[in-house]
Short mmCIF file of C-alpha atoms and ligand atoms in Angstrom, two decimals:
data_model
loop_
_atom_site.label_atom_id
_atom_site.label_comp_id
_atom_site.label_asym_id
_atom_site.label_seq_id
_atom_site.Cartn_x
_atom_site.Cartn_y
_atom_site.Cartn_z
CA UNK M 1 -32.65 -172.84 30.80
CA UNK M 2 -36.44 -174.03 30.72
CA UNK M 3 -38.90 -171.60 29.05
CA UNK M 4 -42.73 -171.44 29.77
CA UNK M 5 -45.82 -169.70 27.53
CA UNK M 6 -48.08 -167.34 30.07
CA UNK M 7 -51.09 -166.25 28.50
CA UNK M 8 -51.79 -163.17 30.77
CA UNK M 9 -55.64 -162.09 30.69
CA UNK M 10 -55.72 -159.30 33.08
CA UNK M 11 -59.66 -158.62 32.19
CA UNK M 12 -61.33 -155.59 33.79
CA UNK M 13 -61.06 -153.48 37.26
CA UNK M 14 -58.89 -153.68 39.46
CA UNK M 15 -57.72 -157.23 37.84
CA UNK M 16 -55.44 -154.86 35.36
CA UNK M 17 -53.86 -153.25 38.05
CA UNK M 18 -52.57 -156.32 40.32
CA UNK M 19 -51.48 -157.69 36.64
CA UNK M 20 -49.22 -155.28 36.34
CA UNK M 21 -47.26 -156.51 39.70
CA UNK M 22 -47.36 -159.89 38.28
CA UNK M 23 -46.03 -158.60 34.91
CA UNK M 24 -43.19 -156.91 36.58
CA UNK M 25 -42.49 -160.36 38.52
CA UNK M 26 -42.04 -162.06 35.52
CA UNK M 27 -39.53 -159.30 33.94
CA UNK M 28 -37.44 -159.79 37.49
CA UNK M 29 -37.04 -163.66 36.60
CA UNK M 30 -36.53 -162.96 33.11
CA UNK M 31 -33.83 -160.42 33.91
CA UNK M 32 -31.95 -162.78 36.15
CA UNK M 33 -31.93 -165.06 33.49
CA UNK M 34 -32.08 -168.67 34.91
CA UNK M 35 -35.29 -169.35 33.61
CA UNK M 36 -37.66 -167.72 30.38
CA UNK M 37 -40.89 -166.67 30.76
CA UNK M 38 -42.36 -165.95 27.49
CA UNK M 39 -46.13 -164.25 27.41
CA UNK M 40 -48.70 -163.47 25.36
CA UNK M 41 -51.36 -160.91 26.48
CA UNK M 42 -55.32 -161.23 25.55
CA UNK M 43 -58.93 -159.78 26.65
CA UNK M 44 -61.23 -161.52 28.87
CA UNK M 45 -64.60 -160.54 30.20
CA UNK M 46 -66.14 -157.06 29.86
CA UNK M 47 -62.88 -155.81 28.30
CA UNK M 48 -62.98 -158.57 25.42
CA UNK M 49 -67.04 -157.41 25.70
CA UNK M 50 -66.09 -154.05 24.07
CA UNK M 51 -63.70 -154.74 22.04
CA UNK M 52 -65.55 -157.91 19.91
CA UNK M 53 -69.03 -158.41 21.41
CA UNK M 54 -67.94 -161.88 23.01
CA UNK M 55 -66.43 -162.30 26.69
CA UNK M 56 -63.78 -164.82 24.90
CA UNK M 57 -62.65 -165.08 21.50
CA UNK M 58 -61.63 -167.84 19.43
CA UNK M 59 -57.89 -166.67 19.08
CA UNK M 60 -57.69 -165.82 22.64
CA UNK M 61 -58.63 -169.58 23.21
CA UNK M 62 -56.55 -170.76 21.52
CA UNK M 63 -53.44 -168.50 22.88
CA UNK M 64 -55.19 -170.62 26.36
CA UNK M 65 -54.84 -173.85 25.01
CA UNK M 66 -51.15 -173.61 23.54
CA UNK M 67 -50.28 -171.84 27.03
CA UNK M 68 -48.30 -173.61 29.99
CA UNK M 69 -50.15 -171.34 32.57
CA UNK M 70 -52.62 -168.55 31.79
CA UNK M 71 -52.87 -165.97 34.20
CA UNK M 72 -55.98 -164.44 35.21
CA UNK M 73 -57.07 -161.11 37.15
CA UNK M 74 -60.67 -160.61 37.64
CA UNK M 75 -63.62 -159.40 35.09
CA UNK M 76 -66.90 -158.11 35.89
CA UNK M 77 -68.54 -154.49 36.38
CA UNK M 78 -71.60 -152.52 36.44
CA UNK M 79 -70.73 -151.49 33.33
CA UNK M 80 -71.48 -154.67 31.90
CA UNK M 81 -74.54 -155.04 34.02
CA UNK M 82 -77.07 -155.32 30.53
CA UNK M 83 -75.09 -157.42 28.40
CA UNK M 84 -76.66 -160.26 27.17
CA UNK M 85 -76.43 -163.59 29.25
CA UNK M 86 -74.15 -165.22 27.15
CA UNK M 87 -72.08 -162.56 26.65
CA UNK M 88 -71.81 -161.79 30.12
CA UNK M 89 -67.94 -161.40 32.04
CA UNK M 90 -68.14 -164.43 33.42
CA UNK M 91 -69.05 -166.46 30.27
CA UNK M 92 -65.37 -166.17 29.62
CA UNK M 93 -64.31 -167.37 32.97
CA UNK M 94 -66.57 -170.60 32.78
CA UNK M 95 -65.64 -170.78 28.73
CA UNK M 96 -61.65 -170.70 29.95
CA UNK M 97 -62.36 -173.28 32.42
CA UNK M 98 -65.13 -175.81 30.48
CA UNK M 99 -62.94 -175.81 27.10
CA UNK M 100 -59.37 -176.53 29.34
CA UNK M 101 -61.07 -179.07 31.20
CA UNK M 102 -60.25 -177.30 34.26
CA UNK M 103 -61.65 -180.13 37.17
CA UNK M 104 -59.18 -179.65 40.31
CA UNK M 105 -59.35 -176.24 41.88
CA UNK M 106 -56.44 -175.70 44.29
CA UNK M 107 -57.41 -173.08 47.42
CA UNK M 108 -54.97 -172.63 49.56
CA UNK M 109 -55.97 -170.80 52.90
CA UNK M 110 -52.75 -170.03 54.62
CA UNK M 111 -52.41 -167.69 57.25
CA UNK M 112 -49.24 -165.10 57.59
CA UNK M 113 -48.52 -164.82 61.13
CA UNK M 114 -48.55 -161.05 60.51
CA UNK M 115 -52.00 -161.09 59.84
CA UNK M 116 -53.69 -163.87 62.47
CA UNK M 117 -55.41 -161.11 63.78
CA UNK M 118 -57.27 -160.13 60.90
CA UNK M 119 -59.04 -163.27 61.25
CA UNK M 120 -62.31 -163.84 63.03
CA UNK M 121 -60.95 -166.69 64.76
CA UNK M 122 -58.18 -166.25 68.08
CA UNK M 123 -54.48 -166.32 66.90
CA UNK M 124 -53.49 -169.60 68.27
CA UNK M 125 -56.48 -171.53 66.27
CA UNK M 126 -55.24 -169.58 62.69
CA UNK M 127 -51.45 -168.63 63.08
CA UNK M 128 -49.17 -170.77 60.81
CA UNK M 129 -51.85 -172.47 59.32
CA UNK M 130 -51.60 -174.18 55.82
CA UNK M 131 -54.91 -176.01 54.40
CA UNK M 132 -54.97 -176.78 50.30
CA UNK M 133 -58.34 -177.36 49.66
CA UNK M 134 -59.23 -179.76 46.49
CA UNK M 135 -62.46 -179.21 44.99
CA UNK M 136 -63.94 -181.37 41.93
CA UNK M 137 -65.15 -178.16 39.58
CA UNK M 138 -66.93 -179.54 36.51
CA UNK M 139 -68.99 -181.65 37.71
CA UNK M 140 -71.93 -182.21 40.85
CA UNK M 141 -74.85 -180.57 41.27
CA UNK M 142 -73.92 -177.34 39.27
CA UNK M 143 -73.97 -179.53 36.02
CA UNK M 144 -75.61 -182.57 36.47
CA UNK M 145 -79.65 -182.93 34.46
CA UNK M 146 -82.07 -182.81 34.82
CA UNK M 147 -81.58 -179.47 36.23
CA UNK M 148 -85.11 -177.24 36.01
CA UNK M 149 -88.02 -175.59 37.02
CA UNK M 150 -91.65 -177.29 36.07
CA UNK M 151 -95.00 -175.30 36.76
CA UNK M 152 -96.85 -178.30 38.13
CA UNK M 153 -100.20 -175.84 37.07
CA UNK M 154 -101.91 -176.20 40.89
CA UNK M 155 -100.36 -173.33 42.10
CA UNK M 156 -96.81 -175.08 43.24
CA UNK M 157 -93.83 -175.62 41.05
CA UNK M 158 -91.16 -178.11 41.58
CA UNK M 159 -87.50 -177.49 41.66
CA UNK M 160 -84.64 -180.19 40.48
CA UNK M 161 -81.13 -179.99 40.38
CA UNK M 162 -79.09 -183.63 40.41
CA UNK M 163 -75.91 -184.36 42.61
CA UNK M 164 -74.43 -186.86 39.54
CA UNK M 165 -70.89 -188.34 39.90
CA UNK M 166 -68.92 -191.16 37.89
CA UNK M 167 -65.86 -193.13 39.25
CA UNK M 168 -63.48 -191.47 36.66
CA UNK M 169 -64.84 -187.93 38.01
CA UNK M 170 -63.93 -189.09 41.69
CA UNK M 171 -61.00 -190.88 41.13
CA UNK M 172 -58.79 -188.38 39.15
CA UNK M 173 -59.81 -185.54 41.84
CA UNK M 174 -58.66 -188.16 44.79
CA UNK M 175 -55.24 -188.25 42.86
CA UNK M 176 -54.38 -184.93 42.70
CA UNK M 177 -55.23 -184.58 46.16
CA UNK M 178 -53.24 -187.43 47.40
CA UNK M 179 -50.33 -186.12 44.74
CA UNK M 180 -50.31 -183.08 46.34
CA UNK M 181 -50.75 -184.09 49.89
CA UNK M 182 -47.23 -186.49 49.68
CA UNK M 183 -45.56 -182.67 48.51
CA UNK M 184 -46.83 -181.17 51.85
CA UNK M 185 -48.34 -182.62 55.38
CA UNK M 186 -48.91 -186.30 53.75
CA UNK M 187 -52.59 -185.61 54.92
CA UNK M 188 -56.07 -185.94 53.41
CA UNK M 189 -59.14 -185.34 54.73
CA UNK M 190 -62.13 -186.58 52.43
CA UNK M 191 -65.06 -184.91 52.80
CA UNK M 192 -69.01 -186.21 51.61
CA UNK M 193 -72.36 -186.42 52.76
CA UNK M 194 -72.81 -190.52 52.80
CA UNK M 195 -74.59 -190.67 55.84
CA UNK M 196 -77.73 -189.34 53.17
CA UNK M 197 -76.48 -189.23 49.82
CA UNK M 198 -75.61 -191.52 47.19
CA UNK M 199 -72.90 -189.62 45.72
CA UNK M 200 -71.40 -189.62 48.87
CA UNK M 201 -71.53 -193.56 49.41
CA UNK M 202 -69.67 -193.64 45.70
CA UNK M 203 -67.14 -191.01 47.00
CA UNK M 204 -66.16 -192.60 49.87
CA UNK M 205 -65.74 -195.98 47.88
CA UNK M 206 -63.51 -194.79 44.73
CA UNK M 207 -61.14 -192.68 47.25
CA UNK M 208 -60.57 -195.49 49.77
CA UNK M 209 -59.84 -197.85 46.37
CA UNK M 210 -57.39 -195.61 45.54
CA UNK M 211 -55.70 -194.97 48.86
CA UNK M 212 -55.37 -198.95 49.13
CA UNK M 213 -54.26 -199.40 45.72
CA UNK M 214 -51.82 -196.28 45.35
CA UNK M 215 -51.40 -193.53 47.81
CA UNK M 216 -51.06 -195.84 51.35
CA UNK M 217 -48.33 -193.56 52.59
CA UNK M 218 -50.94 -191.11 53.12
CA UNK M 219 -52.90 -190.51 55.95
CA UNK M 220 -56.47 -190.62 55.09
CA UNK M 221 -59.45 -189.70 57.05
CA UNK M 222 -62.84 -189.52 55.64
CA UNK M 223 -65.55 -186.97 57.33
CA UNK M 224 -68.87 -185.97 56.93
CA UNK M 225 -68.96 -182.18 54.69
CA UNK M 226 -71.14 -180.55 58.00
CA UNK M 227 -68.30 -181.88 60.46
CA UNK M 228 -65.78 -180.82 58.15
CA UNK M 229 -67.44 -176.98 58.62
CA UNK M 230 -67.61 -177.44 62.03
CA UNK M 231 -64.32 -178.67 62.74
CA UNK M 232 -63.17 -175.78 59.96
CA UNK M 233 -63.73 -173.01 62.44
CA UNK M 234 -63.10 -175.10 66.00
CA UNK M 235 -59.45 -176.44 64.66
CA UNK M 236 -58.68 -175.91 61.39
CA UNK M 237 -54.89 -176.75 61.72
CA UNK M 238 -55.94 -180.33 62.02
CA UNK M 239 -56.08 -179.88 58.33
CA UNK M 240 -53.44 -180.81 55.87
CA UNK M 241 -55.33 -181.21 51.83
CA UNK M 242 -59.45 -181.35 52.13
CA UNK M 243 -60.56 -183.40 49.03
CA UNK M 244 -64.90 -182.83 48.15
CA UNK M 245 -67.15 -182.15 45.95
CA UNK M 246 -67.71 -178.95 43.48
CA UNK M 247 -70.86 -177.84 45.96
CA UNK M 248 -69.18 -178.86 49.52
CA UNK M 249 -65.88 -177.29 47.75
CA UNK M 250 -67.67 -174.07 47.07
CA UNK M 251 -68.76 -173.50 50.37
CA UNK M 252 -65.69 -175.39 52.41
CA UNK M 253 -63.32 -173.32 50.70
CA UNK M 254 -64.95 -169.92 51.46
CA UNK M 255 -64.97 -171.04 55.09
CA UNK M 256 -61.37 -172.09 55.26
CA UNK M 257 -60.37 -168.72 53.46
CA UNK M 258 -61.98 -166.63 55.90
CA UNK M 259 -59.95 -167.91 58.39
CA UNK M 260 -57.13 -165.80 56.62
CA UNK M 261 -58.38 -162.40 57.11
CA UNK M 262 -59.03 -160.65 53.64
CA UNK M 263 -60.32 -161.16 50.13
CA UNK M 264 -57.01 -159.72 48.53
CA UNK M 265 -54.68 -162.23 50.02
CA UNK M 266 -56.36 -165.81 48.47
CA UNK M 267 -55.00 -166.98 45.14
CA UNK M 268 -56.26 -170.09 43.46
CA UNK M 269 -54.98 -172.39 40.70
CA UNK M 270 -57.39 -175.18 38.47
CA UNK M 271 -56.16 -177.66 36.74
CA UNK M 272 -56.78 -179.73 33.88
CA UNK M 273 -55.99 -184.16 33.09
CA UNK M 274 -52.28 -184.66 32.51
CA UNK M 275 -51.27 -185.20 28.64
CA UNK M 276 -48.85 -188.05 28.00
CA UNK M 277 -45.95 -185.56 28.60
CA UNK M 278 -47.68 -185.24 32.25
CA UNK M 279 -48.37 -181.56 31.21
CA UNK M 280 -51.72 -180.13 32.79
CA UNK M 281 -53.56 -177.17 31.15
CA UNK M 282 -53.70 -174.57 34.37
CA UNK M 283 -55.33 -171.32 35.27
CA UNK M 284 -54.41 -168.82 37.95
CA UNK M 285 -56.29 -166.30 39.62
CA UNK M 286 -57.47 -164.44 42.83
CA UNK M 287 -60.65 -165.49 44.85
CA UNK M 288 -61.72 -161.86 44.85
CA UNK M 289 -63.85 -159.96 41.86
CA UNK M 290 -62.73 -156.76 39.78
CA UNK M 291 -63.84 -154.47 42.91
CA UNK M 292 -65.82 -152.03 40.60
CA UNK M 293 -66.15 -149.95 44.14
CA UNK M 294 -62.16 -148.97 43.90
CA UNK M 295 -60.77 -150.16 40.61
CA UNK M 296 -59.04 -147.28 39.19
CA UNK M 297 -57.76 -145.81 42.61
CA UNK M 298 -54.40 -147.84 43.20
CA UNK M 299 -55.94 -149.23 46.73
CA UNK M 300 -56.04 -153.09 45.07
CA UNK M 301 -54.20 -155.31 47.15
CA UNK M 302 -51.88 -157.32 44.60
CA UNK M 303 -50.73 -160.09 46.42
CA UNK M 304 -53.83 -162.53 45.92
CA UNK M 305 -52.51 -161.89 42.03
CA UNK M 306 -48.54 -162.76 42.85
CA UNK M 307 -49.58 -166.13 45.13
CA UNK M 308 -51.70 -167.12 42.02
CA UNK M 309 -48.80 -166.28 39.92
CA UNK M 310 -46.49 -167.92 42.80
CA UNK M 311 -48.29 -171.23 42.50
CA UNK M 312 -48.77 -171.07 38.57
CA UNK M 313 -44.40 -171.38 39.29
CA UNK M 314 -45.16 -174.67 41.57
CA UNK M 315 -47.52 -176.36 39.82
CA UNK M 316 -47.27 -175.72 36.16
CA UNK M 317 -43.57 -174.74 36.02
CA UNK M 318 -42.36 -176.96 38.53
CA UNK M 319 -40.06 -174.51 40.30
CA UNK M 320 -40.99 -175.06 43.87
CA UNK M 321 -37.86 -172.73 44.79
CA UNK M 322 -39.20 -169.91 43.48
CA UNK M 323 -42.15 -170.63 44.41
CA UNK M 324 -41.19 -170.45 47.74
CA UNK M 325 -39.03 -167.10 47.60
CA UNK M 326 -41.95 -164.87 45.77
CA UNK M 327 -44.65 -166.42 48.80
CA UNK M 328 -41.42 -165.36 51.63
CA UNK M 329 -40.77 -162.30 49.91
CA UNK M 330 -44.42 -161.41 50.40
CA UNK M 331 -44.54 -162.79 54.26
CA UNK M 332 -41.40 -160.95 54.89
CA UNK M 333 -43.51 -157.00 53.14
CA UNK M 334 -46.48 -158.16 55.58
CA UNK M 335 -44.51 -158.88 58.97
CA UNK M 336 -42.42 -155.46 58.16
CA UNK M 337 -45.97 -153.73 58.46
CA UNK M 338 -46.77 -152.69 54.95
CA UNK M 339 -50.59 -152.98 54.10
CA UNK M 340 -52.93 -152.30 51.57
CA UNK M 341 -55.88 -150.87 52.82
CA UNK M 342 -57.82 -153.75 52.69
CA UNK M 343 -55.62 -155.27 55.38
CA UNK M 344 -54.68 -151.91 56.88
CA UNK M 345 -53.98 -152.01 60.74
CA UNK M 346 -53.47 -149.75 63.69
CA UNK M 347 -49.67 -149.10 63.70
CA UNK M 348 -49.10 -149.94 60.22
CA UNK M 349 -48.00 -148.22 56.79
CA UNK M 350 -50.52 -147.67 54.16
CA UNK M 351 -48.97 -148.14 50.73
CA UNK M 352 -50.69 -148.68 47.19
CA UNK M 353 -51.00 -151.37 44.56
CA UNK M 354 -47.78 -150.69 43.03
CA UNK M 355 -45.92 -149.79 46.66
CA UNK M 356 -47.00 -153.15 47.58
CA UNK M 357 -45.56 -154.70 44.37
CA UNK M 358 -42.33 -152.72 44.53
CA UNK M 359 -41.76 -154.09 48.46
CA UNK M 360 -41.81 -157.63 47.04
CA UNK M 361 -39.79 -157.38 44.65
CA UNK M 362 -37.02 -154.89 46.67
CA UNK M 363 -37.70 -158.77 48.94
CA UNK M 364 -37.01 -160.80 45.87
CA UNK M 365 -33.89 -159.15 45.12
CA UNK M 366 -32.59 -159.48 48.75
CA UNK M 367 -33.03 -163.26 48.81
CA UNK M 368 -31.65 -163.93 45.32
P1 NAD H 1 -65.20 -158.42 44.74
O1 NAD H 1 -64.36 -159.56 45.15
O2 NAD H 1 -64.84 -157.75 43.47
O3 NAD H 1 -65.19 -157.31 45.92
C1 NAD H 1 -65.71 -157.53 47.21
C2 NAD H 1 -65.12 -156.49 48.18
O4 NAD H 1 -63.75 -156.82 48.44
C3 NAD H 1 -65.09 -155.07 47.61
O5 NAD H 1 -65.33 -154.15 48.64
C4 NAD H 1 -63.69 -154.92 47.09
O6 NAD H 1 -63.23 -153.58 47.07
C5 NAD H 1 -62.88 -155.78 48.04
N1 NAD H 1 -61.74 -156.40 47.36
C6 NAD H 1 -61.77 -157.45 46.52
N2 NAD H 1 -60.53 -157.73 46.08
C7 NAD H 1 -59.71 -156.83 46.65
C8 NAD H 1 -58.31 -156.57 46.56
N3 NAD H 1 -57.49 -157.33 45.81
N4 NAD H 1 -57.80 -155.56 47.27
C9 NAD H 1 -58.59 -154.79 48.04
N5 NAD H 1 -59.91 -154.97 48.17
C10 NAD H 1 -60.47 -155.97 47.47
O7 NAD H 1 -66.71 -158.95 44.70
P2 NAD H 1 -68.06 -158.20 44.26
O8 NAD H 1 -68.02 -156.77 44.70
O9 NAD H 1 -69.13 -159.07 44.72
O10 NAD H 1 -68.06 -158.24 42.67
C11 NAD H 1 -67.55 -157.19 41.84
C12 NAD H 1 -67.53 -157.67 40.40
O11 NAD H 1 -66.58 -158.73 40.28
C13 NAD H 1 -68.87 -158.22 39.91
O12 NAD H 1 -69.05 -157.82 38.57
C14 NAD H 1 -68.71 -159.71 40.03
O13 NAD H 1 -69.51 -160.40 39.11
C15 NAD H 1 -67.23 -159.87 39.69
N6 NAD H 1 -66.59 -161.09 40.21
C16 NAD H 1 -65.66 -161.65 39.41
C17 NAD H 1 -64.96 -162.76 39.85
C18 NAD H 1 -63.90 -163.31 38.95
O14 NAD H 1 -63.51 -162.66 37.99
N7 NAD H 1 -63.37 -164.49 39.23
C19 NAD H 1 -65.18 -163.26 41.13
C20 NAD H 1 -66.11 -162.64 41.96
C21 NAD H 1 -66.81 -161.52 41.48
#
C-alpha cells in the first residue's frame, strides 16, 4: 500500500468549504484501503493573518516542504483589506510558491460536454476539448530587474519592467511540457513573441534543442503568443499542451479557461525541480478566489477544489486511475443535471456545496 503526506491549507471563504469535499474524498480512499493518505492541516492567508500576524508561518512551511502534495483552497477578503503589504493573503500564496520553487503551473481547460453551452464559444468549437496549458511561473517579466518607476523631474516619469530568461529557466519548463504531452495528445504548441523580442528568439532556440535532442516523438509547433490567442478562441481543439512564458501564460491560460464556462470548475497544479528520487514539491488549487460575495452560504461550487485534488492524485501520487474515476465521477454529477449555482441552467437541479460533494462521491462508490 503506498502512503502520501497532504498538507491541506484550506485558508479563508469559501476555500474552507470546498475543502471539506476534498477532505471527505480523501476519507473515501482511505476507507477503501488500497492506498493511505495521511494529512496534516495548517492556516494560510487571512486566517493564518488572525491567528499569528503573518499570512504563513514558519511551521506551516515547513509542514509544505516535508509534504508530497499540499492542498490549497483560496485566501483573501475584505476583511483583510488594511493589513499591511507584507502581511497581506496573498503573501502566503507567493511565499508557498517562491520557497517550493514552484516554476511549472499546470491549467487544464477541459470542457464537460454537459456544460459546452456555458461557454461563450458554439458547442462544436468547445465540446470534448482537453488543452493543459504550461506556464513558466517564477520567472519573466513579473521578476526580472530592474523593475521601477523613476521621476525623470520634467514632468514625465519612466516606467521599466525586464522580460529576463536563462536557458536552464526555458529548458526545464520545455520538459515538463513535452513529459506531459507523451502522457496525453503527444502535442506541443510553443508559444513566444520572437518576431520582436529577445526572450522569444532564446525560447524558441532552447525548446527546439530539446525537442531534437530528447522529446522527437513529439509533435512540436512553435507560434507566435498573439496567434496563439487568436487561434485560442477560432479552434482551440487544435490544442494538445501550450508551453510559454509566466506573462503570455497568465493571460493564455485565462483565455483557454473561459472557453469552459465557469470560474468554479478550473483546478490548477504547480510544480517544483525533481529531487534525485524524481519527487517534485506540488501545490493544488482552484483558479477562482475565496468569493467574499457568498462564502458562508453553501452556494461554492466544489469541484474546481476535487480536480485540483484529482490531479494532485496524477501528478504527485502517480495514480492516474484514480485520477481518472474522481474527474468521471464528477462528469457523470454534471451530465445527470446537478449544478451549483454558478453553473445553474434552465432544466436543471440546484444543489449546494456539500450536495455537490455528496453526488461525487455516491459516483465514486458506483465505479469502485
Ligand atoms: P473570486 O474568484 O473569489 O470570485 C469571482 C466571482 O466568481 C465571484 O462572484 C464569486 O462568487 C464567483 N466564484 C468564484 N469561485 C466560485 C466557486 N467555486 N463557486 C461559485 N462561484 C464562484 O475573485 P474576486 O472576487 O476577484 O476575489 C475575491 C477575493 O479572493 C479577493 O480577496 C482576492 O484577492 C482573492 N483571490 C484569491 C485567489 C487565490 O487564493 N488564489 C485568487 C483570486 C482572488
Amino acid at each position: 500500500m503506498s502512503t502520501f503526506d497532504l498538507l491541506i491549507l484550506p485558508g479563508d471563504g469559501i476555500g474552507t468549504e470546498i475543502m471539506v469535499e476534498v477532505d471527505r474524498i480523501i476519507s473515501w480512499f482511505n476507507d477503501r484501503g488500497a492506498h493511505s493518505f495521511n494529512t496534516e492541516r495548517g492556516l494560510v492567508g487571512g486566517a493564518a493573518y488572525d491567528a499569528h500576524g503573518a499570512a504563513i508561518d514558519d511551521a506551516t512551511m515547513d509542514l509544505a516542504q516535508k509534504a508530497d502534495a499540499v492542498m490549497f483552497g483560496a485566501v483573501g477578503g475584505p476583511k483583510w483589506d488594511d493589513v499591511p503589504y507584507e502581511s497581506r493573503p496573498e503573501a502566503g500564496l507567493l511565499r508557498l510558491r517562491k520557497d517550493l520553487g514552484l516554476f511549472a503551473n499546470l491549467r487544464p481547460a477541459i470542457c464537460y460536454p454537459a456544460l459546452a453551452e456555458s461557454s461563450s464559444l458554439k458547442r462544436e468549437l468547445v465540446e470534448g476539448l482537453d488543452i493543459l496549458i504550461v506556464r513558466e511561473l517564477t520567472g519573466g517579466v513579473y521578476f526580472g530587474e530592474p523593475k521601477e518607476i523613476t521621476d525623470l523631474e520634467n514632468g514625465q516619469k519612466r516606467a521599466v519592467d525586464t522580460q529576463l530568461y536563462e536557458t536552464y529557466e526555458i529548458d526545464r519548463i520545455a520538459r515538463v511540457a513535452f513529459d506531459l504531452a507523451r502522457k496525453r495528445g503527444n502535442m506541443v504548441h510553443s508559444s513566444e513573441k520572437r518576431n520582436v523580442m529577445k526572450t522569444g528568439v532564446l525560447w524558441h532556440e532552447v525548446v527546439s534543442k530539446i525537442h531534437q535532442e530528447d522529446f522527437s516523438d513529439v509533435k512540436l509547433e512553435h507560434i507566435l503568443a498573439d496567434n496563439c490567442a487568436m487561434q485560442l478562441v477560432r479552434a482551440p481543439k487544435q490544442f494538445d499542451v501550450i508551453v510559454t512564458d509566466n506573462l503570455f501564460g497568465d493571460i493564455l491560460s485565462d483565455v483557454a479557461a473561459m472557453l469552459t464556462g465557469s470560474l468554479g470548475m478550473l483546478p490548477s497544479a504547480s510544480l517544483g525541480a525533481e529531487d534525485e528520487n524524481g519527487r517534485a514539491k506540488a501545490m493544488y488549487e482552484p483558479v477562482h478566489g475565496s468569493a467574499p460575495d457568498i462564502a458562508g452560504e453553501g452556494k461554492a461550487n466544489p469541484i474546481a477544489m476535487i480536480s485540483s485534488f484529482a490531479m494532485a492524485l496524477r501528478y504527485s501520487c502517480s495514480l492516474a486511475d484514480e485520477a481518472d474515476m474522481v474527474e468521471k465521477a464528477i462528469s457523470t454529477v454534471l451530465s445527470n443535471g446537478l449544478r451549483t449555482g454558478d453553473i445553474m441552467q434552465p432544466g436543471k437541479q440546484q444543489v449546494t456545496t456539500s450536495e455537490m460533494g455528496t453526488a461525487i462521491l455516491d459516483e465514486l462508490n458506483k465505479l469502485a
